[in-house]
Coordinates of C-alpha atoms and ligand atoms in Angstrom, one line a residue:
X1 CA -19.5 13.0 18.9
X2 CA -22.8 12.3 20.6
X3 CA -25.9 13.2 18.5
X4 CA -29.2 13.3 20.3
X5 CA -32.2 14.5 18.3
X6 CA -35.7 14.1 19.6
X7 CA -38.1 12.6 17.0
X8 CA -40.4 15.6 17.0
X9 CA -37.6 17.9 15.8
X10 CA -36.7 15.9 12.7
X11 CA -37.3 18.1 9.8
X12 CA -35.8 17.8 6.3
X13 CA -33.1 20.3 7.4
X14 CA -32.2 18.3 10.5
X15 CA -31.9 15.2 8.2
X16 CA -29.6 17.2 6.0
X17 CA -27.5 18.1 9.0
X18 CA -27.4 14.5 10.1
X19 CA -26.3 13.4 6.6
X20 CA -23.5 16.0 6.7
X21 CA -22.4 14.9 10.1
X22 CA -22.2 11.3 8.9
X23 CA -20.2 12.3 5.9
X24 CA -18.0 14.4 8.1
X25 CA -17.5 11.8 10.8
X26 CA -16.5 9.3 8.1
X27 CA -13.9 11.8 7.0
X28 CA -12.6 12.2 10.5
X29 CA -12.3 8.5 11.1
X30 CA -10.4 7.8 8.0
X31 CA -8.1 10.7 8.7
X32 CA -7.3 9.6 12.3
X33 CA -6.6 6.0 11.3
X34 CA -4.2 7.1 8.6
X35 CA -1.9 8.8 11.0
X36 CA -2.3 6.1 13.6
X37 CA -0.9 2.9 12.1
X38 CA 0.8 2.0 15.4
X39 CA 2.1 -1.5 15.1
X40 CA 2.8 -1.8 18.8
X41 CA -0.8 -1.2 19.6
X42 CA -2.1 -3.5 16.8
X43 CA 0.1 -6.3 18.0
X44 CA -0.8 -5.7 21.7
X45 CA -4.1 -7.4 21.2
X46 CA -2.4 -10.7 20.4
X47 CA -1.2 -12.6 23.4
X48 CA 0.9 -14.9 21.2
X49 CA 2.9 -12.1 19.6
X50 CA 4.1 -10.2 22.7
X51 CA 7.8 -11.3 22.4
X52 CA 7.9 -10.4 18.7
X53 CA 6.3 -7.0 19.5
X54 CA 8.8 -6.2 22.2
X55 CA 11.7 -7.2 19.8
X56 CA 10.3 -4.7 17.3
X57 CA 10.4 -2.0 20.0
X58 CA 13.8 -2.9 21.6
X59 CA 15.5 -2.8 18.1
X60 CA 13.6 0.5 17.2
X61 CA 12.1 -1.1 14.1
X62 CA 8.5 -0.3 15.4
X63 CA 8.8 3.4 14.7
X64 CA 10.0 2.7 11.1
X65 CA 6.7 0.9 10.6
X66 CA 4.5 3.9 11.3
X67 CA 5.8 5.6 8.3
X68 CA 5.4 2.6 6.0
X69 CA 2.2 1.5 4.6
X70 CA 1.1 -0.7 2.8
X71 CA 3.1 -3.5 4.5
X72 CA 2.8 -7.2 5.2
X73 CA 4.4 -8.1 8.5
X74 CA 5.8 -11.6 9.1
X75 CA 5.4 -12.1 12.8
X76 CA 6.8 -15.0 14.8
X77 CA 4.6 -16.2 17.6
X78 CA 6.0 -16.6 21.1
X79 CA 6.2 -20.4 21.0
X80 CA 8.2 -20.3 17.8
X81 CA 10.4 -17.4 18.8
X82 CA 11.5 -19.2 22.0
X83 CA 12.7 -22.3 20.2
X84 CA 15.7 -22.9 17.9
X85 CA 16.8 -21.5 15.5
X86 CA 15.0 -18.2 16.3
X87 CA 16.0 -18.3 19.9
X88 CA 19.7 -18.6 19.0
X89 CA 19.4 -15.4 16.9
X90 CA 17.6 -13.4 19.5
X91 CA 20.0 -14.4 22.2
X92 CA 23.2 -14.0 20.2
X93 CA 22.7 -10.9 18.1
X94 CA 23.1 -7.3 19.2
X95 CA 20.0 -5.0 18.6
X96 CA 21.5 -3.5 15.4
X97 CA 21.8 -6.9 13.6
X98 CA 18.5 -8.1 15.0
X99 CA 16.9 -4.9 13.8
X100 CA 18.0 -5.7 10.3
X101 CA 16.7 -9.2 10.5
X102 CA 13.3 -7.8 11.7
X103 CA 13.3 -5.3 8.8
X104 CA 13.5 -8.3 6.5
X105 CA 10.1 -9.3 8.0
X106 CA 8.5 -6.1 6.8
X107 CA 7.3 -6.7 3.2
X108 CA 6.6 -3.3 1.5
X109 CA 3.4 -4.6 -0.2
X110 CA 0.0 -5.4 1.1
X111 CA -1.2 -9.0 0.6
X112 CA -4.7 -10.1 1.4
X113 CA -5.3 -13.7 2.2
X114 CA -6.8 -14.2 -1.3
X115 CA -3.7 -12.5 -2.8
X116 CA -1.6 -15.1 -1.1
X117 CA -3.8 -17.9 -2.4
X118 CA -3.2 -16.7 -5.9
X119 CA 0.6 -16.6 -5.7
X120 CA 1.9 -18.7 -8.6
X121 CA 4.2 -21.7 -8.0
X122 CA 7.0 -19.7 -9.6
X123 CA 6.8 -17.2 -6.8
X124 CA 6.7 -13.4 -6.5
X125 CA 9.5 -11.2 -5.5
X126 CA 8.7 -8.6 -2.8
X127 CA 11.0 -5.8 -1.4
X128 CA 11.4 -5.6 2.3
X129 CA 12.3 -2.7 4.6
X130 CA 15.8 -4.2 4.8
X131 CA 16.4 -3.5 1.1
X132 CA 15.9 0.3 1.8
X133 CA 18.7 0.4 4.3
X134 CA 21.3 -0.3 1.6
X135 CA 23.0 -2.8 3.9
X136 CA 22.5 -5.8 1.7
X137 CA 23.9 -6.8 -1.7
X138 CA 21.9 -6.8 -4.9
X139 CA 18.3 -7.9 -4.3
X140 CA 19.0 -9.9 -1.1
X141 CA 16.7 -7.5 0.8
X142 CA 13.8 -9.0 -1.2
X143 CA 11.9 -12.2 -0.5
X144 CA 10.5 -14.8 -2.8
X145 CA 7.0 -15.9 -1.8
X146 CA 6.0 -19.3 -3.3
X147 CA 2.9 -21.4 -2.9
X148 CA 2.7 -25.1 -3.2
X149 CA -0.3 -25.7 -5.5
X150 CA -1.0 -29.1 -3.9
X151 CA -1.1 -28.1 -0.2
X152 CA -1.6 -24.3 -0.6
X153 CA 1.3 -23.9 1.9
X154 CA 3.1 -20.6 1.5
X155 CA 6.9 -20.5 1.8
X156 CA 9.0 -17.3 2.1
X157 CA 12.7 -17.3 1.5
X158 CA 15.5 -15.2 0.0
X159 CA 15.5 -15.1 -3.8
X160 CA 19.2 -16.3 -3.7
X161 CA 19.5 -19.9 -4.9
X162 CA 20.3 -22.4 -2.1
X163 CA 19.5 -19.8 0.6
X164 CA 19.4 -21.9 3.8
X165 CA 16.7 -20.0 5.6
X166 CA 13.0 -20.3 4.9
X167 CA 9.7 -19.8 6.7
X168 CA 6.2 -21.2 6.3
X169 CA 3.1 -19.1 6.8
X170 CA 1.1 -20.5 9.8
X171 CA -2.0 -18.3 9.7
X172 CA -3.4 -14.9 9.0
X173 CA -3.3 -12.8 12.2
X174 CA -4.9 -9.6 11.1
X175 CA -5.5 -7.6 8.0
X176 CA -6.5 -3.9 7.5
X177 CA -7.1 -3.4 3.8
X178 CA -5.1 -2.1 2.1
X179 CA -2.5 -1.0 4.6
X180 CA -1.3 -3.9 6.7
X181 CA -1.5 -7.6 6.9
X182 CA 0.1 -9.5 9.8
X183 CA 1.0 -13.2 9.0
X184 CA 2.2 -15.6 11.6
X185 CA 5.3 -17.5 10.4
X186 CA 7.2 -20.4 12.0
X187 CA 10.6 -18.9 12.4
X188 CA 12.8 -15.8 12.0
X189 CA 13.9 -15.5 8.4
X190 CA 17.6 -14.7 7.8
X191 CA 18.5 -12.8 4.7
X192 CA 21.0 -14.6 2.4
X193 CA 24.6 -13.6 2.7
X194 CA 23.6 -11.4 5.7
X195 CA 26.9 -10.6 7.3
X196 CA 25.8 -10.9 10.9
X197 CA 29.3 -10.1 12.0
X198 CA 29.6 -6.9 9.9
X199 CA 26.5 -5.3 11.2
X200 CA 27.4 -6.6 14.7
X201 CA 30.7 -4.7 14.6
X202 CA 29.5 -1.8 12.6
X203 CA 30.9 1.2 14.5
X204 CA 28.7 4.1 15.1
X205 CA 29.7 6.5 12.3
X206 CA 29.4 9.7 14.5
X207 CA 29.7 11.8 11.4
X208 CA 29.8 15.6 12.0
X209 CA 27.3 16.6 9.3
X210 CA 28.1 20.3 9.6
X211 CA 31.7 19.7 9.1
X212 CA 31.1 17.3 6.1
X213 CA 29.1 20.1 4.5
X214 CA 31.7 22.8 5.1
X215 CA 34.3 20.4 3.7
X216 CA 32.1 20.1 0.6
X217 CA 32.6 23.9 0.0
X218 CA 29.4 24.5 -1.9
X219 CA 27.1 24.2 1.1
X220 CA 27.9 27.0 3.6
X221 CA 24.4 28.4 3.8
X222 CA 22.9 25.0 4.5
X223 CA 25.6 24.2 7.0
X224 CA 25.0 27.4 9.0
X225 CA 21.2 27.0 8.9
X226 CA 21.5 23.4 10.1
X227 CA 23.8 24.3 12.9
X228 CA 21.9 27.4 14.0
X229 CA 18.6 25.6 14.1
X230 CA 19.9 22.7 16.2
X231 CA 18.2 20.1 14.0
X232 CA 21.6 18.8 12.9
X233 CA 22.0 17.2 16.4
X234 CA 18.7 15.4 15.7
X235 CA 20.0 14.2 12.3
X236 CA 23.2 12.9 13.8
X237 CA 21.2 11.0 16.5
X238 CA 19.4 9.3 13.6
X239 CA 22.6 8.0 12.1
X240 CA 21.7 4.7 14.0
X241 CA 18.7 2.6 13.0
X242 CA 17.9 2.6 9.3
X243 CA 20.2 5.6 8.8
X244 CA 19.4 8.9 7.0
X245 CA 19.6 10.5 3.6
X246 CA 20.1 14.3 3.4
X247 CA 19.4 16.5 0.4
X248 CA 21.4 19.6 0.8
X249 CA 20.8 22.7 -1.4
X250 CA 23.9 24.3 -2.8
X251 CA 24.7 27.9 -2.0
X252 CA 23.6 28.8 -5.5
X253 CA 20.2 27.2 -4.8
X254 CA 19.7 29.5 -1.8
X255 CA 20.8 32.5 -3.9
X256 CA 18.3 31.6 -6.6
X257 CA 15.3 31.6 -4.2
X258 CA 12.6 33.9 -5.6
X259 CA 12.3 37.2 -3.7
X260 CA 8.9 36.3 -2.3
X261 CA 10.2 33.3 -0.4
X262 CA 11.3 34.6 3.0
X263 CA 13.1 31.5 4.2
X264 CA 15.3 33.2 6.7
X265 CA 12.5 35.2 8.3
X266 CA 10.4 32.1 9.0
X267 CA 9.8 31.4 12.7
X268 CA 12.4 28.9 14.1
X269 CA 9.9 26.0 14.3
X270 CA 8.9 26.4 10.7
X271 CA 12.5 26.7 9.6
X272 CA 13.2 23.4 11.3
X273 CA 10.3 21.8 9.5
X274 CA 11.7 23.0 6.1
X275 CA 15.1 21.6 7.0
X276 CA 13.6 18.2 8.1
X277 CA 11.8 18.2 4.8
X278 CA 15.2 17.7 3.2
X279 CA 15.9 14.4 5.1
X280 CA 14.7 10.8 4.6
X281 CA 14.7 8.5 7.5
X282 CA 16.6 5.6 5.7
X283 CA 20.0 5.3 4.2
X284 CA 19.6 5.4 0.4
X285 CA 22.8 5.3 -1.7
X286 CA 22.5 6.9 -5.1
X287 CA 21.7 3.5 -6.8
X288 CA 18.8 2.9 -4.5
X289 CA 17.4 6.4 -5.2
X290 CA 17.6 5.7 -8.9
X291 CA 15.6 2.6 -8.6
X292 CA 13.3 3.7 -5.7
X293 CA 10.2 1.5 -5.6
X294 CA 7.9 4.0 -3.9
X295 CA 8.4 7.4 -5.5
X296 CA 6.5 9.3 -2.7
X297 CA 8.8 9.2 0.3
X298 CA 8.0 10.5 3.8
X299 CA 10.6 12.9 5.3
X300 CA 11.5 13.7 8.9
X301 CA 9.0 16.5 8.6
X302 CA 6.3 13.9 7.9
X303 CA 7.0 12.3 11.3
X304 CA 6.1 15.6 13.1
X305 CA 3.2 16.5 10.9
X306 CA 1.3 13.3 10.1
X307 CA 1.3 10.7 7.4
X308 CA 0.8 12.0 3.9
X309 CA 2.1 15.5 4.6
X310 CA 5.6 16.8 3.7
X311 CA 6.4 14.0 1.3
X312 CA 9.0 14.2 -1.6
X313 CA 8.4 12.6 -4.9
X314 CA 11.6 11.0 -6.0
X315 CA 12.0 9.7 -9.6
X316 CA 14.5 9.3 -12.3
X317 CA 14.3 12.0 -14.9
X318 CA 16.8 12.5 -17.8
X319 CA 19.3 10.0 -16.2
X320 CA 19.5 11.8 -12.9
X321 CA 17.5 11.7 -9.7
X322 CA 14.7 14.3 -9.6
X323 CA 13.0 15.5 -6.5
X324 CA 9.5 17.1 -6.7
X325 CA 7.9 18.8 -3.8
X326 CA 4.8 19.7 -5.7
X327 CA 6.0 23.3 -6.1
X328 CA 9.7 22.8 -6.7
X329 CA 11.5 20.4 -9.0
X330 CA 15.1 19.9 -8.0
X331 CA 17.7 17.4 -9.1
X332 CA 20.6 15.6 -7.3
X333 CA 23.8 17.3 -8.6
X334 CA 26.5 15.5 -6.6
X335 CA 27.2 13.0 -3.8
X336 CA 28.7 14.9 -0.9
X337 CA 29.1 11.9 1.4
X338 CA 28.1 8.3 1.2
X339 CA 29.0 5.9 3.9
X340 CA 26.4 3.5 5.3
X341 CA 24.3 4.6 7.2
X342 CA 24.6 8.3 6.1
X343 CA 24.1 9.6 2.5
X344 CA 24.4 13.3 1.7
X345 CA 23.5 14.6 -1.7
X346 CA 23.8 18.1 -3.2
X347 CA 20.5 19.3 -4.8
X348 CA 20.0 22.1 -7.3
X349 CA 17.1 23.8 -5.5
X350 CA 15.9 24.5 -2.0
X351 CA 13.1 21.9 -1.4
X352 CA 10.2 24.1 -0.5
X353 CA 7.3 22.2 1.1
X354 CA 3.9 23.1 -0.5
X355 CA 2.4 22.9 3.0
X356 CA 4.4 26.0 3.9
X357 CA 5.2 27.7 0.6
X358 CA 2.1 26.7 -1.5
X359 CA 0.0 29.5 -2.7
X360 CA -1.7 31.4 0.1
X361 CA 0.6 29.9 2.7
X362 CA 2.3 32.0 5.3
X363 CA 5.8 31.5 4.1
X364 CA 5.3 33.4 0.9
X365 CA 4.4 37.1 0.7
X366 CA 2.9 37.2 -2.8
X367 CA 3.3 40.3 -4.8
X368 CA 1.3 40.3 -8.0
X369 CA 3.5 39.8 -11.1
X370 CA 6.3 38.3 -9.1
X371 CA 7.9 35.0 -10.1
X372 CA 5.8 32.0 -9.0
X373 CA 7.7 29.3 -7.2
X374 CA 7.9 26.2 -9.3
X375 CA 5.3 25.5 -11.9
X376 CA 2.1 24.1 -10.4
X377 CA -0.2 26.5 -8.7
X378 CA -1.6 25.0 -5.6
X379 CA -5.1 25.7 -4.4
X380 CA -5.3 26.3 -0.6
X381 CA -4.9 23.4 1.7
X382 CA -8.4 21.9 2.2
X383 CA -7.5 18.7 4.0
X384 CA -9.4 18.3 7.2
X385 CA -7.0 19.4 9.9
X386 CA -8.1 18.7 13.5
X387 CA -9.3 22.2 14.0
X388 CA -11.5 22.5 11.0
X389 CA -13.0 19.0 11.0
X390 CA -13.9 19.0 14.7
X391 CA -15.4 22.4 14.9
X392 CA -18.2 21.9 12.4
X393 CA -20.7 23.6 14.7
X394 CA -19.4 27.1 13.7
X395 CA -20.5 27.0 10.0
X396 CA -19.4 30.2 8.4
X397 CA -15.6 30.2 8.8
X398 CA -14.8 27.0 6.8
X399 CA -17.3 27.2 4.1
X400 CA -15.2 28.9 1.5
X401 CA -15.3 27.2 -1.8
X402 CA -11.9 25.8 -3.0
X403 CA -11.0 27.0 -6.5
X404 CA -10.7 23.5 -7.7
X405 CA -9.8 20.0 -6.7
X406 CA -6.2 19.4 -6.1
X407 CA -4.4 17.8 -9.0
X408 CA -2.8 14.9 -7.2
X409 CA -6.0 13.3 -5.9
X410 CA -4.4 9.9 -6.5
X411 CA -1.7 10.5 -4.0
X412 CA -2.0 9.5 -0.4
X413 CA -4.1 11.9 1.5
X414 CA -5.7 13.1 -1.7
X415 CA -8.8 11.1 -1.0
X416 CA -9.4 13.0 2.2
X417 CA -9.0 16.3 0.4
X418 CA -11.5 15.1 -2.1
X419 CA -13.9 14.1 0.7
X420 CA -13.5 17.4 2.4
X421 CA -14.1 19.2 -0.9
X422 CA -17.4 17.2 -1.2
X423 CA -18.3 18.1 2.3
X424 CA -17.5 21.8 1.6
X425 CA -19.7 21.7 -1.6
X426 CA -22.5 20.0 0.5
X427 CA -22.2 22.8 3.1
X428 CA -22.5 25.4 0.4
X429 CA -25.6 23.6 -0.9
X430 CA -26.9 23.6 2.7
X431 CA -26.4 27.3 3.1
X432 CA -28.3 27.9 -0.1
X433 CA -31.1 25.6 1.0
X434 CA -31.4 27.4 4.3
Ligands
LIG501 C1 2.0 3.1 19.9 O1 1.2 2.6 20.9 C2 1.9 2.3 22.2 C3 0.9 1.8 23.2 O2 -0.1 1.0 22.6 C4 2.6 3.6 22.7 O3 3.3 3.3 23.8 C5 3.5 4.1 21.6 O4 4.0 5.4 22.0 C6 2.7 4.3 20.3 N1 3.7 4.7 19.3 C7 3.5 5.7 18.4 C8 4.5 6.0 17.4 O5 2.5 6.4 18.5
LIG502 C1 -2.4 -16.2 17.9 O1 -3.6 -15.7 18.5 C2 -4.7 -15.3 17.7 C3 -5.8 -14.8 18.5 O2 -5.3 -14.0 19.6 C4 -5.1 -16.5 16.8 O3 -6.1 -16.1 15.9 C5 -3.9 -17.1 16.1 O4 -4.3 -18.3 15.4 C6 -2.8 -17.4 17.0 N1 -1.7 -17.8 16.2 C7 -0.8 -18.8 16.5 C8 0.2 -19.1 15.5 O5 -0.9 -19.3 17.6
LIG503 C1 11.2 -18.2 -6.4 O1 11.2 -19.5 -6.0 C2 10.7 -20.4 -7.0 C3 10.6 -21.8 -6.4 O2 11.8 -22.2 -5.8 C4 11.6 -20.3 -8.2 O3 11.2 -21.2 -9.2 C5 11.7 -18.9 -8.7 O4 12.6 -18.8 -9.7 C6 12.1 -18.0 -7.6 N1 12.0 -16.6 -8.0 C7 13.0 -15.8 -7.9 C8 12.7 -14.4 -8.5 O5 14.0 -16.0 -7.4
LIG504 C1 13.1 -24.9 4.2 O1 14.1 -25.3 5.1 C2 14.0 -26.6 5.6 C3 15.0 -26.9 6.7 O2 16.1 -26.1 6.5 C4 14.2 -27.6 4.4 O3 14.1 -28.9 4.8 C5 13.2 -27.3 3.3 O4 13.4 -28.1 2.2 C6 13.2 -25.8 2.9 N1 12.1 -25.6 2.0 C7 12.2 -25.0 0.9 C8 11.0 -24.7 0.1 O5 13.3 -24.6 0.5
LIG505 C1 31.1 19.8 13.9 O1 31.9 20.6 13.1 C2 31.7 22.0 13.2 C3 32.5 22.7 12.2 O2 33.7 22.2 12.0 C4 32.1 22.4 14.6 O3 31.8 23.8 14.8 C5 31.2 21.6 15.6 O4 31.6 22.0 17.0 C6 31.4 20.2 15.4 N1 30.5 19.5 16.3 C7 30.8 18.5 17.1 C8 29.8 17.8 17.9 O5 32.0 18.1 17.1
LIG506 C1 6.4 12.0 -9.3 O1 7.2 12.6 -10.2 C2 7.2 12.0 -11.5 C3 8.2 12.7 -12.4 O2 8.1 14.1 -12.2 C4 5.8 12.0 -12.1 O3 5.8 11.3 -13.3 C5 4.9 11.3 -11.1 O4 3.5 11.4 -11.6 C6 4.9 11.9 -9.8 N1 4.1 11.1 -8.8 C7 3.4 11.6 -7.9 C8 2.6 10.6 -7.1 O5 3.3 12.8 -7.7
LIG507 C1 15.1 16.5 -19.9 O1 15.9 16.7 -21.1 C2 15.2 17.3 -22.2 C3 16.1 17.4 -23.4 O2 17.4 17.6 -23.0 C4 14.8 18.7 -21.7 O3 14.0 19.3 -22.7 C5 13.9 18.6 -20.5 O4 13.6 19.8 -19.9 C6 14.6 17.8 -19.4 N1 13.7 17.6 -18.3 C7 14.0 17.8 -17.0 C8 13.0 17.6 -16.0 O5 15.1 18.3 -16.7
LIG508 C1 -5.1 2.7 9.0 C2 -4.8 3.2 7.7 O1 -3.8 3.7 7.3 N1 -5.9 3.2 6.9 C3 -5.8 3.6 5.5 C4 -5.6 2.4 4.6 O2 -5.5 2.7 3.2 C5 -6.7 3.3 2.8 C6 -6.5 3.6 1.3 O3 -5.9 2.5 0.6 C7 -7.1 4.5 3.6 O4 -8.3 5.0 3.1 C8 -7.1 4.2 5.0 O5 -7.3 5.4 5.8

């Protein structure tokens, strides 16, 4: 965005415009960086991490990382990765096992350098991406970070007593507060009791999801929608990697949809987005869902539409797992299928994304007096999408005042909506001044 203003033309109004442009461009920058936490490109500027970076790609762990922040990544520099014991692991293990070991290097918490300096000698327990796969026992997918108070040296190892593998932090490579920190460590860290052989020989499940749903009797509508839209092939392809978790509405749930929700008449691409909104890109057995650390979970629809959108809020309510889309509250009613790496749960309601079915969105034809979907009434989407943040020059079209700030301004992405609200309010002010 090049701004050239000759001095003679600077008037209070021009200044006002400049101020607005500044505000707006800061909004745009933060928005683009949110959706672009690309670990491969961050690591590419470090010559001594090229091998580790290519391992992340060859084991398909890198794409898992774009959907996770905040994270602290334990990276092994080339010189350490090429020597024993790390080199033995990279040479010996198949990509699936190596992928799980690398997931153990992704801590699901942001640590600044000073946070690390304040770690107590008794240590802190931090969950890793490996824990979310359900492929480890108890909390062996977590790490215990300890600091020696005398030398300040930081050691990371499994919380299991007598775990043989440990790593020492060498240096801070990079930190982007409060999303990602990359630390150099002196070796690959092997999770305790990690059954290298088991994941090595884990056969591809090759589950036919449509058939599993038809066999579950209660899921015929979902089964036919999945098969007709073709997304089921995509889900089955995702059975590798970190696995998948599907929430499948019962036939009753489809029957109970309010009359103003025209799910079947959505265009095919939107219908596919709604279906992908029912799937998490990790294997979560019921126990993991019940104790989920991060309630707001990205879905497969998030991957196509950008970080912060199409998320599900998963929590434990009244002893069962509740799923909140912002406009629909559903609960998990049964386990249809659970075999690592695929979990399929029945849910009591169709999970309607507020991005499509929120008030004033295209998916709902609202008739006054008709039943409102869910309980919360959503103001129209005001987050700066590429079209309306870039095209600021055409003022009139985007200057409508939102009826109010969104309720969940603490959630991810909320801050940008807040910012855009401020911009909108400023714009209205400007129009009044002019
Ligand atoms: C990340 O960046 C690399 C190049 O820097 C590119 O090849 C890759 O496709 C990007 N990945 C994503 C998920 O954007
Ligand atoms: C890796 O390279 C970066 C600069 O590119 C440097 O700051 C860092 O100390 C190096 N780390 C190791 C462990 O060699
Ligand atoms: C972490 O390690 C420290 C030092 O070995 C130990 O005292 C502490 O109990 C460990 N914490 C956990 C949760 O395992
Ligand atoms: C880490 O491992 C090394 C070698 O296996 C061992 O000598 C050292 O005591 C371990 N450190 C801790 C803190 O467990
Ligand atoms: C999956 O099962 C359904 C229903 O039994 C069947 O129509 C479909 O052909 C199967 N798909 C594959 C890839 O075998
Ligand atoms: C998620 O849902 C729970 C229970 O409904 C609620 O307490 C919590 O505030 C929600 N969190 C977010 C970020 O929406
Ligand atoms: C939880 O249980 C209480 C009492 O049985 C009930 O009033 C409430 O509506 C339930 N909440 C949800 C979210 O199901
Ligand atoms: C690159 C990135 O994701 N940046 C985000 C880090 O987190 C803060 C909020 O904690 C956001 O404002 C940034 O956009």
